[in-house]
Amino acid sequence: DGRTITSGSLLTLVSTTSGIVRAVALTLAATTGIYIWENMTTSVTNKALVINADSDSSGSNGTLTVAADKAVNSNQSDVTITAWDVDLSGSLTAGTATLNIYGAQSVQTIGLGGTTGSMHILAVELQRLTSAGLRVGSDASGSITVNTISQANSAGVIPVVTLMAVNTDATVTFTGGASTFNSLEAQADAGITVSKSVTADTGHLYLD
């Protein structure tokens, strides 16, 4: 009960009528990026959406783009994104399901907020995400840097944002300006550096 759409280069999703509607679990995979230019909705619940914008792990061209003023809504279904980078000019909503964002390459660095990395999730892009939990990074991820995430930026992720930088020598660093989350869990192989205030304003704060 699912569909897979693959491309050996760029994959672009457009509609000439009233947007894109899916009714099954869907996997999208491309080697040089995925562009979603229309609203994407889901007519049923619990049908996972998997997006891999850099399926050959080649690097710089593997970006997931959601166009400005467009929305991807999984209707309470888990969403998993693998990419070299993300460009979330539009919004992405998993509702009461979880959202996972992974780097396409081993030891790929991730910047959240005001500091760039191989993948850069801007504070305003985080603000366009709604989910019951957000996981950024994986067992293969490199270092993650967090710089100036406001309560408004992180409010859509309830209950917890999880940062995973547990590959060899990977670190998590909080720098630049203060950051606030509903709840936060951060794990790193080679240390966590907190040089600016970090606040969990409604739940727990776990640093390992």
PDB file of C-alpha atoms in Angstrom, residues 106-188:
ATOM      1  CA  SER A 106      27.955  10.658   6.544  1.00  0.00           C
ATOM      2  CA  VAL A 107      29.410  13.286   8.930  1.00  0.00           C
ATOM      3  CA  GLN A 108      27.459  16.027   7.147  1.00  0.00           C
ATOM      4  CA  THR A 109      27.292  19.131   9.342  1.00  0.00           C
ATOM      5  CA  ILE A 110      23.992  20.824  10.182  1.00  0.00           C
ATOM      6  CA  GLY A 111      23.352  24.432  11.142  1.00  0.00           C
ATOM      7  CA  LEU A 112      20.130  25.318  12.929  1.00  0.00           C
ATOM      8  CA  GLY A 113      19.383  29.040  13.057  1.00  0.00           C
ATOM      9  CA  GLY A 114      22.034  31.655  12.367  1.00  0.00           C
ATOM     10  CA  THR A 115      25.045  29.404  11.666  1.00  0.00           C
ATOM     11  CA  THR A 116      25.467  27.586   8.362  1.00  0.00           C
ATOM     12  CA  GLY A 117      26.417  23.967   7.873  1.00  0.00           C
ATOM     13  CA  SER A 118      26.332  21.583   4.925  1.00  0.00           C
ATOM     14  CA  MET A 119      22.618  21.555   5.720  1.00  0.00           C
ATOM     15  CA  HIS A 120      21.261  24.884   6.973  1.00  0.00           C
ATOM     16  CA  ILE A 121      17.829  25.065   8.606  1.00  0.00           C
ATOM     17  CA  LEU A 122      17.068  28.735   9.146  1.00  0.00           C
ATOM     18  CA  ALA A 123      15.213  29.822  12.270  1.00  0.00           C
ATOM     19  CA  VAL A 124      12.310  30.980  10.097  1.00  0.00           C
ATOM     20  CA  GLU A 125      12.296  27.579   8.333  1.00  0.00           C
ATOM     21  CA  LEU A 126      12.026  25.827  11.697  1.00  0.00           C
ATOM     22  CA  GLN A 127       9.063  28.097  12.409  1.00  0.00           C
ATOM     23  CA  ARG A 128       7.301  26.715   9.309  1.00  0.00           C
ATOM     24  CA  LEU A 129       7.400  23.139  10.700  1.00  0.00           C
ATOM     25  CA  THR A 130       4.589  21.610  12.743  1.00  0.00           C
ATOM     26  CA  SER A 131       4.954  18.140  14.230  1.00  0.00           C
ATOM     27  CA  ALA A 132       4.728  15.993  17.335  1.00  0.00           C
ATOM     28  CA  GLY A 133       8.492  15.819  17.685  1.00  0.00           C
ATOM     29  CA  LEU A 134      11.349  16.758  15.374  1.00  0.00           C
ATOM     30  CA  ARG A 135      14.572  14.782  15.045  1.00  0.00           C
ATOM     31  CA  VAL A 136      17.493  16.494  13.308  1.00  0.00           C
ATOM     32  CA  GLY A 137      20.536  14.351  12.531  1.00  0.00           C
ATOM     33  CA  SER A 138      21.212  10.647  12.979  1.00  0.00           C
ATOM     34  CA  ASP A 139      23.830   8.127  14.044  1.00  0.00           C
ATOM     35  CA  ALA A 140      25.759   9.064  10.888  1.00  0.00           C
ATOM     36  CA  SER A 141      25.524  12.832  11.273  1.00  0.00           C
ATOM     37  CA  GLY A 142      28.387  15.222  11.806  1.00  0.00           C
ATOM     38  CA  SER A 143      28.415  18.218  14.118  1.00  0.00           C
ATOM     39  CA  ILE A 144      25.343  20.373  14.725  1.00  0.00           C
ATOM     40  CA  THR A 145      25.466  24.087  15.565  1.00  0.00           C
ATOM     41  CA  VAL A 146      22.470  25.934  17.022  1.00  0.00           C
ATOM     42  CA  ASN A 147      22.406  29.735  16.843  1.00  0.00           C
ATOM     43  CA  THR A 148      19.529  31.900  18.092  1.00  0.00           C
ATOM     44  CA  ILE A 149      16.265  29.973  18.000  1.00  0.00           C
ATOM     45  CA  SER A 150      13.401  31.938  19.545  1.00  0.00           C
ATOM     46  CA  GLN A 151      10.325  30.540  21.254  1.00  0.00           C
ATOM     47  CA  ALA A 152       8.289  31.589  18.219  1.00  0.00           C
ATOM     48  CA  ASN A 153      10.687  29.726  15.903  1.00  0.00           C
ATOM     49  CA  SER A 154      10.349  26.414  17.783  1.00  0.00           C
ATOM     50  CA  ALA A 155       6.741  26.620  19.028  1.00  0.00           C
ATOM     51  CA  GLY A 156       5.318  24.351  16.314  1.00  0.00           C
ATOM     52  CA  VAL A 157       7.326  21.315  17.454  1.00  0.00           C
ATOM     53  CA  ILE A 158       5.684  19.724  20.487  1.00  0.00           C
ATOM     54  CA  PRO A 159       6.828  18.096  22.667  1.00  0.00           C
ATOM     55  CA  VAL A 160      10.527  17.801  21.822  1.00  0.00           C
ATOM     56  CA  VAL A 161      13.283  18.688  19.354  1.00  0.00           C
ATOM     57  CA  THR A 162      15.994  16.016  19.263  1.00  0.00           C
ATOM     58  CA  LEU A 163      19.484  16.776  17.935  1.00  0.00           C
ATOM     59  CA  MET A 164      21.639  13.754  17.059  1.00  0.00           C
ATOM     60  CA  ALA A 165      25.358  14.187  16.325  1.00  0.00           C
ATOM     61  CA  VAL A 166      26.734  10.843  17.438  1.00  0.00           C
ATOM     62  CA  ASN A 167      29.120   9.967  14.625  1.00  0.00           C
ATOM     63  CA  THR A 168      32.794   9.835  15.596  1.00  0.00           C
ATOM     64  CA  ASP A 169      34.068  13.215  16.894  1.00  0.00           C
ATOM     65  CA  ALA A 170      30.749  14.976  16.200  1.00  0.00           C
ATOM     66  CA  THR A 171      29.679  17.761  18.559  1.00  0.00           C
ATOM     67  CA  VAL A 172      26.657  19.934  19.348  1.00  0.00           C
ATOM     68  CA  THR A 173      27.330  23.645  19.912  1.00  0.00           C
ATOM     69  CA  PHE A 174      24.953  26.361  21.117  1.00  0.00           C
ATOM     70  CA  THR A 175      26.374  29.710  20.089  1.00  0.00           C
ATOM     71  CA  GLY A 176      25.596  33.184  18.731  1.00  0.00           C
ATOM     72  CA  GLY A 177      22.429  33.942  20.682  1.00  0.00           C
ATOM     73  CA  ALA A 178      20.081  32.321  23.176  1.00  0.00           C
ATOM     74  CA  SER A 179      17.822  29.468  22.036  1.00  0.00           C
ATOM     75  CA  THR A 180      14.442  28.296  23.334  1.00  0.00           C
ATOM     76  CA  PHE A 181      12.532  25.066  22.687  1.00  0.00           C
ATOM     77  CA  ASN A 182       9.452  23.459  24.212  1.00  0.00           C
ATOM     78  CA  SER A 183      11.671  20.520  25.167  1.00  0.00           C
ATOM     79  CA  LEU A 184      15.134  19.672  23.905  1.00  0.00           C
ATOM     80  CA  GLU A 185      17.270  16.540  23.753  1.00  0.00           C
ATOM     81  CA  ALA A 186      20.816  16.750  22.336  1.00  0.00           C
ATOM     82  CA  GLN A 187      23.286  13.896  21.982  1.00  0.00           C
ATOM     83  CA  ALA A 188      26.853  14.146  20.687  1.00  0.00           C
TER      84      ALA A 188
END
